[in-house]
Every structure is written in C-alpha cells, then in structure tokens.
Amino acid sequence: MTPHGSQQDLNQSPIWLKLGPQGQQPPRPATGDRPQTPPLYPIPQSPHRQPRIALIILNRNGAGLLQNLFLSLQAHNSYNNLELIVVDHGSSDDSLVLCYQWQDRLPITLIPRGQNYSFSASNNFAAKQTDADLVLFVNNDISFCQDILSPLAQMMEDDSLGVVGLKLLDLTDHSSSLPPPIQHLGVQFDFYNPFTSFSPFEVRENPAWTEVTHQPWRVPAVTGAMLLCRRQEFLDVGGFDEGYFYGYEDIDLCLRYQKNLHKSIVCANHLAAQHNRGVSRFDSKCSSSFLAKISQNWQHLDQKFGYYLRRRHLADFFSQESYWTGQPLRIGFAVTDVDLATAAGDYFTALELGEELAKQYGWQVFYLAKTQGESWYDLHQLDVLIVMRQDYDLRKLKNAKPRLIKVAWIRNWFDAWTDTASIADYDCVWSSSQIGVDYLEDNLSKLVMRLPIATNPQRFSKDLPAQEAFQSDYCFTGNFWTVPRDIMSCLRPEHLPFTFALYGHHWQDMPELSPYYRGAVHYDQLPYVYRSTKIVIDDANTATKQWGSVNSRVFDALAAGALVITNGKLGNHEVFGGLLPTFDSPESLERVLQEYLNHEDLRQERVKQLQQQVLQQETYAQRAKTVFSLLRETMTQRYRISLKIGVPNRDECQEWGDYHFAMGLKRAFERLGHSVRIDILTEWYDSPSFGDDVVIVLQGLSHYRPQPHHLNFLWLISHPETMTLEDYEGYDQVFVASHIYAEQIQHQVNVPVKPLLQCTDTSRFYPDPSLGEAAPQVLFVGNSRQVYRPIVRDAIAAGLEVAVYGRRWESFLPPGYHWGTYIPNDELRRYYTAAGVVLNDHWLTMAEGGFLSNRLFDAAACGAMIVSDRVKGLEAVFGEAIACYDDSSGLGPLVQDCLRRRDETASQRVQLADWIRQHHSFEQRVETLLEAIESLNRVKMGASQES
C-alpha cells in the first residue's frame, strides 16, 4: 500500500516525506505478538437469487472505450437478468451509433442528454429510470475479465452490506507475461499530512496484509469506477451528492451509507475487473469554469466529513482492525538513548512498556533518542508521543501529525517538569505516584493520571538460574551523577560480615566504596544480578524520593526473588502499604540487613508476600492495559479545542485581557481532561489546527474564518459592532456575553444564539488581603487603547488619587498616576481585594449592548468595592452591589462615598464574592460549552458510534 506521494494517489493525497519515524524500532521476538488483522469479510456460500442489475455507464466521446467494455462483458458474463443504461453527455464521436449497433446483442438503454452533466447528476438521473433491484455504476473505461455479476449479486443478499466494490487491475498489454498491477483494493484515509485534515487514498498492496489482495474486506470506501448497491437504498440516501463535480462523489456516498444507514462497505477482492485509468478523465482543454467546479470538491467533502473522519479514525486504533487508515497506532517514546548498555533508565522503562503494547495490541512502537540530535524531534507518521525527559522541547517538533497526542510521563524531577515551557502543551500528563498527581494537578490545572513504573516478570523471572559472577548477599544497582545519594552516607559494608556488590556508573572514584565495585552491567544482565543476591538496596534519589515515585529497581528485584530495602518511605507506603523494610541512617540500614540476612526464613516470607503483589499488580502487562484505556479515553472521549484570540504576537499575551480569559477557559477544560491550545492571531490557521475538534473564537476586533472540519463556536465577548449578520452564519453556534444583545440578534440569524456571560477564574480570583497597606486607594487596571478612557479622565479631574496600571498611558496621564504597565494575573486578586475602590468601564457599544466586562466578575470575586460606568443589564447580575456613575461630575462624590462605606459593606461584598464564584466561574461556562459541543458532536457523528 502506498498512501503517500506517487502517481497512485488520489488527488489531495500528501507527499511522503520520509520512510517513517526517525526513532529506532528494535526487533522483537514474534512469539506472543498480536498483529493487526484486516477486517476480512467472508465470501458468501449460500444459494442466491438473481435480482435484476442495472449497469449505469456515463459516456462522452468514448466510443472506443464502450466497444471494449461491451466486448469484455459479452465474453465474460453469464448473468442474464441485467440491463445496461448508457447516459451520453453530448458525444461528437461514434458513441451513439455504437450503442445502437450493440442493442441486438446486449440489453442497452441509451439516454442521450446532449451536454456534459456532472457524474452525480447523470448517475442519479439514470438510477431513477430503472426498476432494477441493484445498480452497478461502471466507468466506460472498465473491461470485464471475470464473470463477476453473479457473485456480486450474491453478496448483496447480506442486508448489512450497503456498497460493494471490487479489485481493479491496470489494463496492460496482453503480450505481457506478468500479472497486471493492482490498482484498487479499496479506499482508506491518511491523517498524517500537516497541511490538511485528511486525504483518501486507494489501497494497492500491503505486505503485512497479503490476504486482502484476494479476499473481500470491509473498507471505508470504494471507487465509483465500479460500485454496486441496492437501487432503493441509493435513492433513499439521496444518491450521489450533486454538490461535487467529478471528484469524491464515491467517497461521499460510502461515508453516508455508514453514517446514515449504518451499512458496511466491502471491497470484494476475490473478484476483479480491469480499469484503463485516466482515459475517462479530463483533458487539457477543460474550461476554467469546469476546473473551478472541480476545485470546490475537496472543500465540500471536508465540510461534510472532516470532523466525522478525524473522530472515527482515532477510535479505529482501539479496535485492532486498522479499518480507516490501514495502519496500527504508532507510538514514539522520547528517551535519552536507545541502547541496552545505556546508563539512562528511561529507555528501559519505555522499552518494557512499548514491547507490551506491541504484544497486546499490535501497535508499532518507536524509540527516539536524544543522542540522535535533531532527529529526536522528527515525528513523521507517529500518532502518539510519550516524552520521558523534561528537557524535550515541543516547540521543535517536525513533521508532526496535526492530531498527534503528546504525553508527558513524569517519573522524577516533578518540580522541574512544571517549570518547562512545553508542559502546557501536552495533551496528557501521567505521574508515577499519587503525590506527583496531586502536585501536578495543583500546579498545572490539568487532569493528571497515575501510571507507576512496573516490571517485566518474563525478563526478571524468579526461575532464572543464579550466576556465580554476580553472587552476593546484598547489592546496589544504580549510578552516581555527582548529586549525593543516601547510600553514600548510610552504607558501611566493612561493618557487616556479608558480601556486598556495587554495580553502576561512576562509583570507581569513591575510595570507601571502590573495593565493592563490580562495574556497570548491561540491562540483559540485570535479572541475573537480582537472582544472584538476597537483598537489593533501593536508594531513591532526590528526583524521586520526596515524590513517592518507586523506580524499576524495586519492582524488578522483587519479581526476580530478592528482598528490597528502601529509603523511599513515601513510595513504599503508597505502593506496598509499608511492607518494604526501610532505612534512613547507617544504623537502621545495618539493622535491617542483619535481620534479614541472618534469618533466611523471614526474608523468604517477606519476599513471597511482596512478590505476589508485584506479579499480580505491578507488571507492564497491567500498565499496558492502563495506557490503552488512558489513550482511548483521550482520543475518543475527550476533545481537542483551539481558543482563537486576537493578540497580535506572543510577546504581548500577558498584557491582553483576552489572553487571560482564554487561559481561565483552558484551565477549566483541561481539568476535565480535554486538550486546549490558545492560538493568537498569527497562528489561527497553522498546521496544528487540522487536528482540532473544536474551535472557540473569543471575538474581539479581528475576524476568524471558520474551517469546515471543526465544530465552530463564537463567543462574542466584546466589540459587537464589528460583526455583521453574515459573520455569525459561518459558525455552528454563537454565544453572546449579553442577554440583551443575544435576544436582539437571535431572530435575525439562522445559527443558534444563546447568552453566555463572561466569568471569573476561581483558582485565581478570590479574597486575598495580603497586599495590605501597599494597596492604592483608587485602582484602575487596563490599557489605554490609545484613548483617554473616560472613567480615568473623570477620576483624575475629580481629584482622586488613581493608581493606573496598563500600557500606552504616557501621552494621557499627568505625572504620578501611572503606577506600572502590568500586574501579573496571578497577583491581580491581591490588588482587587485590598484597593479602596476598583474602577471599571466599558466601550460605548458594549455598554449599550449589555456586555458586562470581565473585570467586573474578577474584581467582585475578590470582594472588591467597585465603581463602574453604567451598562444595561448590570443590576440583573450584580443587583445593587456595583456603584454606577452617569456623568463626570458624579464620579468623585460617588468614589468618596464608597471609600467611606467600605468597612460597613465588607460582609455584603464577601457574600457577593462567594455568589460570583459559585455561579459565574469558568467551570460553569465550560459546562455550558460542553453541552453544546456534545450535542453537535452527536449530530456530526450520527446516532451510531460504531466504525
């Protein structure tokens, strides 16, 4: 199969950039591997009727092609209950005469239409002119080479089938002794092109699936060059969509059969015909209007099925059929090195999990090494990337699939991970401990899943023989990377009458331990080390100890039959309920070693208890099942959401309220497990957008052009005057941050319109009096927007001591009023809480339209005393809690009155803060948005969720 590049592809197929991911895929033994199997369809064997079949053939100046078609049908067909309907598009050659000449040999009905109609229009027209049970759409450049009509009709006795195609072969010179090349075994889809949402391609040959070349199999679509279906079902589903003009009609029809009728598509590859591809296609004399019509085909298909196909192909990876793509899920692990002799343990953890995923699910697994340089970031053809190192920079990705799932599997250095620039861009975060889960969720505002490290009990088997070269009473396996370890101060082998062995890197330079050093061991030797000792010391280092993360040494040694003594008390408690013997000093280590090395029965009893738990609960076989469930949940039940904001460049993000509003929305979605990306103005149409499910535009001054393969939502939060009624119609649903304005426009447009007010981020905005007396008496936070904002101007004119924070105020403010250009968003609550009065204003069009500013919700959630200009609908939300002024002369007295009453209104403001946080949070808004997303998703996907 060659889904990318070459003359064999359908139009719009991407170019194959490289031969695959740059990561290494070490050979694995075939034993136990579970290969992906194609969705074969059994060849029918039962007796069958002979329903009437109408062969519908379109023709334009194809007399020679028709002659070959008629001759081949006459030579190879024994099926009698048929008719041929030839629809002629104004031929100027001998086509009509030829049809008349053949009417005494074949049951031909000729329909001359006089001009060149579309493929869809004429096939639909012809299907209505017959009462045949089945219709077989046949290109005029087809040649029969087998007696196929009877077995095709037999397949249609299965009511679960909707459309049947068959294997097509290239038409070759009869003098050739070679079999004709396969041209078509069905149609599948490619989703790896960074510049489009999907691409259909014709399956040719797949070395892994040789059986599909001669057996029927279920496919997403078949070519319209030869396509069989029931006539009535064809008419019921609407026939070929006449919105296309010679392109993708067949793909569209097959997708509608599956989505609307829930019928299967089968390519009957035990049957074959020959196709003189290209002869019936267009020539260089096509008019510009003709070519313009063709150019619209892709947009039409994308609009109808882009979303559907993307969601369907993700679910396909978990059925092990590779139905939509012909490929199993491909996972890449980003690790330090790919070498069984490496000192970096992240590779071995990835290797064990990867092998188990391949074994259980037939997924393809690759390992991308940091030692490969820039190839570390080449992700061509990968579906999932699991990153094992915190220094992996997602900004450097190359050739990434638009819907690449990016996973951070955090097993150490938890605090360092949270400081990386990439951490916000991961779709999933997995933690090896519950302490890590809690820490990461608190710091990242993301849903974090627990995935501990484990062992491979086949590799670390208790049945392996001990080896004399590795014999010891107790040992330690680990490396010294310049950071002091507890074992360096706790271990005193010279005090004990037992044999100690030290394995790892860089211990030879430590005089007190060098006598016991036996060098580094290859990963394949490690099971024998553990089988040849009685006790393994686990020295959890600073990267794991405080996080309760249990490393592979513990699981591997226990699986192999050695007792483990650990200094990782938190991990011991979480995983083993405290059953592992522990140490925290030289004395406690020596005491435990003596206890278990002097009492073998006690050691074996504890090993048996711990080993049983490891083998039942802590293996990579179990972890693989967990990963399967986690990825399936992420890829099939969660959404990838893009928030579009009008910020012109990344350097200005922190100074834009829209950005902070988007961040609050992102956090609320991601706490529920969804993946959210914030796109600024210059990123709106970049490659990652082709992998998005949902787009939410936070409408400001800039206008977004909705793309057909998304669920498109507009949230009009400001500047309603910039929107025309036509602008709304490009969206699937419109939300308006004003009850008044939503009611005003909902009867003027066809798109659903609902009110959805702005809100606050309850994790950022709450009463926080820690700023104390440093707070200004009167505070205004906002940029000038190149105008002298009336509320600031009026406050200064009234003699108020206003502290203004924001950009571009220099040309407007007198000296002493501009206190700074920016207050960090996570510090803003302190200012809102402690300020005497917080000033708030609106653009005139927002005030008239009833758009309540985000500042009102944030400040109120902090218990602030707020003075605002008057805006329609304010009282309906805030009651009388917000003081409003109507003219410049009234602002000064109003602020002074609020300052005098500040203490006596404290309890009312705290009550308002609680009420705002309970009813106007991003959590509530996300709940509303998700209801709309789910509703539209059901419509887009159809009632059935099966592939």
PDB file of C-alpha atoms in Angstrom, residues 760-898:
ATOM      1  CA  THR A 760     -14.017  34.551  36.558  1.00  0.00           C
ATOM      2  CA  ASP A 761     -11.292  32.023  37.238  1.00  0.00           C
ATOM      3  CA  THR A 762     -11.962  30.891  40.795  1.00  0.00           C
ATOM      4  CA  SER A 763      -8.440  29.482  41.118  1.00  0.00           C
ATOM      5  CA  ARG A 764      -7.051  32.988  40.531  1.00  0.00           C
ATOM      6  CA  PHE A 765      -9.678  35.386  41.857  1.00  0.00           C
ATOM      7  CA  TYR A 766     -10.785  35.177  45.486  1.00  0.00           C
ATOM      8  CA  PRO A 767     -10.442  37.466  48.523  1.00  0.00           C
ATOM      9  CA  ASP A 768      -6.745  37.836  49.350  1.00  0.00           C
ATOM     10  CA  PRO A 769      -5.883  40.772  51.669  1.00  0.00           C
ATOM     11  CA  SER A 770      -2.139  40.004  51.712  1.00  0.00           C
ATOM     12  CA  LEU A 771      -1.202  43.242  49.888  1.00  0.00           C
ATOM     13  CA  GLY A 772      -2.244  45.201  52.966  1.00  0.00           C
ATOM     14  CA  GLU A 773      -1.478  48.912  53.197  1.00  0.00           C
ATOM     15  CA  ALA A 774       0.558  48.873  49.984  1.00  0.00           C
ATOM     16  CA  ALA A 775      -2.719  48.842  48.052  1.00  0.00           C
ATOM     17  CA  PRO A 776      -3.771  52.030  46.224  1.00  0.00           C
ATOM     18  CA  GLN A 777      -6.823  53.947  47.371  1.00  0.00           C
ATOM     19  CA  VAL A 778      -8.347  54.008  43.880  1.00  0.00           C
ATOM     20  CA  LEU A 779      -7.238  51.418  41.283  1.00  0.00           C
ATOM     21  CA  PHE A 780      -7.711  51.118  37.552  1.00  0.00           C
ATOM     22  CA  VAL A 781      -6.190  48.205  35.608  1.00  0.00           C
ATOM     23  CA  GLY A 782      -6.339  48.332  31.814  1.00  0.00           C
ATOM     24  CA  ASN A 783      -4.543  49.579  28.709  1.00  0.00           C
ATOM     25  CA  SER A 784      -5.325  52.990  27.257  1.00  0.00           C
ATOM     26  CA  ARG A 785      -6.349  51.569  23.860  1.00  0.00           C
ATOM     27  CA  GLN A 786      -4.914  54.847  22.510  1.00  0.00           C
ATOM     28  CA  VAL A 787      -7.738  56.891  24.050  1.00  0.00           C
ATOM     29  CA  TYR A 788      -8.049  58.756  27.318  1.00  0.00           C
ATOM     30  CA  ARG A 789     -10.590  56.404  28.865  1.00  0.00           C
ATOM     31  CA  PRO A 790     -13.436  58.482  30.338  1.00  0.00           C
ATOM     32  CA  ILE A 791     -13.511  56.890  33.792  1.00  0.00           C
ATOM     33  CA  VAL A 792      -9.770  57.533  34.279  1.00  0.00           C
ATOM     34  CA  ARG A 793     -10.053  61.073  32.924  1.00  0.00           C
ATOM     35  CA  ASP A 794     -13.056  61.847  35.119  1.00  0.00           C
ATOM     36  CA  ALA A 795     -11.437  60.378  38.225  1.00  0.00           C
ATOM     37  CA  ILE A 796      -8.305  62.490  37.815  1.00  0.00           C
ATOM     38  CA  ALA A 797     -10.398  65.547  37.062  1.00  0.00           C
ATOM     39  CA  ALA A 798     -12.306  64.913  40.308  1.00  0.00           C
ATOM     40  CA  GLY A 799      -9.037  64.985  42.243  1.00  0.00           C
ATOM     41  CA  LEU A 800      -8.967  61.268  43.044  1.00  0.00           C
ATOM     42  CA  GLU A 801      -5.591  59.605  43.651  1.00  0.00           C
ATOM     43  CA  VAL A 802      -5.902  56.972  40.944  1.00  0.00           C
ATOM     44  CA  ALA A 803      -3.244  54.277  40.505  1.00  0.00           C
ATOM     45  CA  VAL A 804      -3.330  53.286  36.841  1.00  0.00           C
ATOM     46  CA  TYR A 805      -1.719  50.056  35.614  1.00  0.00           C
ATOM     47  CA  GLY A 806      -1.555  49.394  31.884  1.00  0.00           C
ATOM     48  CA  ARG A 807       0.164  50.206  28.607  1.00  0.00           C
ATOM     49  CA  ARG A 808       0.248  53.299  26.415  1.00  0.00           C
ATOM     50  CA  TRP A 809      -0.894  55.781  29.058  1.00  0.00           C
ATOM     51  CA  GLU A 810       2.132  58.057  28.817  1.00  0.00           C
ATOM     52  CA  SER A 811       0.522  60.630  26.493  1.00  0.00           C
ATOM     53  CA  PHE A 812      -2.630  60.933  28.614  1.00  0.00           C
ATOM     54  CA  LEU A 813      -1.797  60.803  32.320  1.00  0.00           C
ATOM     55  CA  PRO A 814      -0.313  63.581  34.427  1.00  0.00           C
ATOM     56  CA  PRO A 815       2.798  62.618  36.396  1.00  0.00           C
ATOM     57  CA  GLY A 816       2.268  60.354  39.376  1.00  0.00           C
ATOM     58  CA  TYR A 817      -0.787  58.452  38.175  1.00  0.00           C
ATOM     59  CA  HIS A 818       0.826  55.714  36.091  1.00  0.00           C
ATOM     60  CA  TRP A 819       1.999  53.116  38.625  1.00  0.00           C
ATOM     61  CA  GLY A 820       3.031  50.415  36.188  1.00  0.00           C
ATOM     62  CA  THR A 821       2.407  48.761  32.847  1.00  0.00           C
ATOM     63  CA  TYR A 822       1.372  45.379  34.173  1.00  0.00           C
ATOM     64  CA  ILE A 823       0.175  43.452  37.222  1.00  0.00           C
ATOM     65  CA  PRO A 824       0.770  39.693  36.870  1.00  0.00           C
ATOM     66  CA  ASN A 825      -2.553  37.936  36.506  1.00  0.00           C
ATOM     67  CA  ASP A 826      -1.874  35.637  39.450  1.00  0.00           C
ATOM     68  CA  GLU A 827      -1.200  38.713  41.613  1.00  0.00           C
ATOM     69  CA  LEU A 828      -4.181  40.775  40.499  1.00  0.00           C
ATOM     70  CA  ARG A 829      -6.543  39.432  43.181  1.00  0.00           C
ATOM     71  CA  ARG A 830      -4.349  40.997  45.891  1.00  0.00           C
ATOM     72  CA  TYR A 831      -4.813  44.424  44.337  1.00  0.00           C
ATOM     73  CA  TYR A 832      -8.538  43.992  43.751  1.00  0.00           C
ATOM     74  CA  THR A 833      -9.069  42.794  47.321  1.00  0.00           C
ATOM     75  CA  ALA A 834      -7.038  45.487  49.048  1.00  0.00           C
ATOM     76  CA  ALA A 835      -7.735  48.563  46.883  1.00  0.00           C
ATOM     77  CA  GLY A 836     -10.149  51.092  48.359  1.00  0.00           C
ATOM     78  CA  VAL A 837     -12.140  51.262  45.131  1.00  0.00           C
ATOM     79  CA  VAL A 838     -11.669  49.461  41.802  1.00  0.00           C
ATOM     80  CA  LEU A 839     -12.761  51.457  38.752  1.00  0.00           C
ATOM     81  CA  ASN A 840     -14.375  49.683  35.797  1.00  0.00           C
ATOM     82  CA  ASP A 841     -15.554  50.872  32.379  1.00  0.00           C
ATOM     83  CA  HIS A 842     -16.884  49.634  29.022  1.00  0.00           C
ATOM     84  CA  TRP A 843     -16.670  50.582  25.395  1.00  0.00           C
ATOM     85  CA  LEU A 844     -19.783  52.522  24.450  1.00  0.00           C
ATOM     86  CA  THR A 845     -21.071  49.772  22.140  1.00  0.00           C
ATOM     87  CA  MET A 846     -20.565  47.189  24.886  1.00  0.00           C
ATOM     88  CA  ALA A 847     -22.416  49.298  27.435  1.00  0.00           C
ATOM     89  CA  GLU A 848     -25.319  49.874  25.066  1.00  0.00           C
ATOM     90  CA  GLY A 849     -25.415  46.165  24.158  1.00  0.00           C
ATOM     91  CA  GLY A 850     -25.346  44.972  27.752  1.00  0.00           C
ATOM     92  CA  PHE A 851     -21.884  43.378  27.642  1.00  0.00           C
ATOM     93  CA  LEU A 852     -20.574  43.125  31.203  1.00  0.00           C
ATOM     94  CA  SER A 853     -16.795  43.322  31.333  1.00  0.00           C
ATOM     95  CA  ASN A 854     -14.651  40.510  32.647  1.00  0.00           C
ATOM     96  CA  ARG A 855     -13.130  42.928  35.190  1.00  0.00           C
ATOM     97  CA  LEU A 856     -16.475  43.125  36.984  1.00  0.00           C
ATOM     98  CA  PHE A 857     -16.532  39.381  37.606  1.00  0.00           C
ATOM     99  CA  ASP A 858     -12.849  39.187  38.619  1.00  0.00           C
ATOM    100  CA  ALA A 859     -12.984  42.129  40.998  1.00  0.00           C
ATOM    101  CA  ALA A 860     -16.302  41.084  42.510  1.00  0.00           C
ATOM    102  CA  ALA A 861     -14.940  37.553  43.095  1.00  0.00           C
ATOM    103  CA  CYS A 862     -12.180  39.164  45.191  1.00  0.00           C
ATOM    104  CA  GLY A 863     -14.639  41.143  47.328  1.00  0.00           C
ATOM    105  CA  ALA A 864     -13.637  44.468  45.783  1.00  0.00           C
ATOM    106  CA  MET A 865     -15.534  47.721  46.169  1.00  0.00           C
ATOM    107  CA  ILE A 866     -16.355  48.512  42.520  1.00  0.00           C
ATOM    108  CA  VAL A 867     -17.385  51.710  40.788  1.00  0.00           C
ATOM    109  CA  SER A 868     -18.372  51.359  37.128  1.00  0.00           C
ATOM    110  CA  ASP A 869     -19.909  53.266  34.290  1.00  0.00           C
ATOM    111  CA  ARG A 870     -23.499  52.290  33.733  1.00  0.00           C
ATOM    112  CA  VAL A 871     -24.223  49.318  31.453  1.00  0.00           C
ATOM    113  CA  LYS A 872     -27.504  47.707  30.535  1.00  0.00           C
ATOM    114  CA  GLY A 873     -28.260  44.521  32.436  1.00  0.00           C
ATOM    115  CA  LEU A 874     -25.765  45.170  35.253  1.00  0.00           C
ATOM    116  CA  GLU A 875     -28.345  45.088  38.031  1.00  0.00           C
ATOM    117  CA  ALA A 876     -29.783  41.795  36.765  1.00  0.00           C
ATOM    118  CA  VAL A 877     -26.482  40.095  37.563  1.00  0.00           C
ATOM    119  CA  PHE A 878     -24.934  42.103  40.403  1.00  0.00           C
ATOM    120  CA  GLY A 879     -28.014  43.686  41.979  1.00  0.00           C
ATOM    121  CA  GLU A 880     -27.063  46.938  43.701  1.00  0.00           C
ATOM    122  CA  ALA A 881     -23.585  45.768  44.680  1.00  0.00           C
ATOM    123  CA  ILE A 882     -21.875  47.787  41.923  1.00  0.00           C
ATOM    124  CA  ALA A 883     -21.939  51.575  42.282  1.00  0.00           C
ATOM    125  CA  CYS A 884     -22.558  53.263  38.901  1.00  0.00           C
ATOM    126  CA  TYR A 885     -21.994  56.835  37.775  1.00  0.00           C
ATOM    127  CA  ASP A 886     -23.706  58.614  34.905  1.00  0.00           C
ATOM    128  CA  ASP A 887     -21.661  61.788  34.368  1.00  0.00           C
ATOM    129  CA  SER A 888     -18.241  63.118  35.158  1.00  0.00           C
ATOM    130  CA  SER A 889     -19.434  65.397  37.927  1.00  0.00           C
ATOM    131  CA  GLY A 890     -20.857  62.491  39.894  1.00  0.00           C
ATOM    132  CA  LEU A 891     -17.815  60.221  39.850  1.00  0.00           C
ATOM    133  CA  GLY A 892     -15.768  61.978  42.546  1.00  0.00           C
ATOM    134  CA  PRO A 893     -18.507  62.084  45.194  1.00  0.00           C
ATOM    135  CA  LEU A 894     -19.539  58.521  44.397  1.00  0.00           C
ATOM    136  CA  VAL A 895     -15.997  57.190  44.905  1.00  0.00           C
ATOM    137  CA  GLN A 896     -15.580  59.139  48.116  1.00  0.00           C
ATOM    138  CA  ASP A 897     -18.853  57.745  49.414  1.00  0.00           C
ATOM    139  CA  CYS A 898     -17.747  54.209  48.563  1.00  0.00           C
TER     140      CYS A 898
END
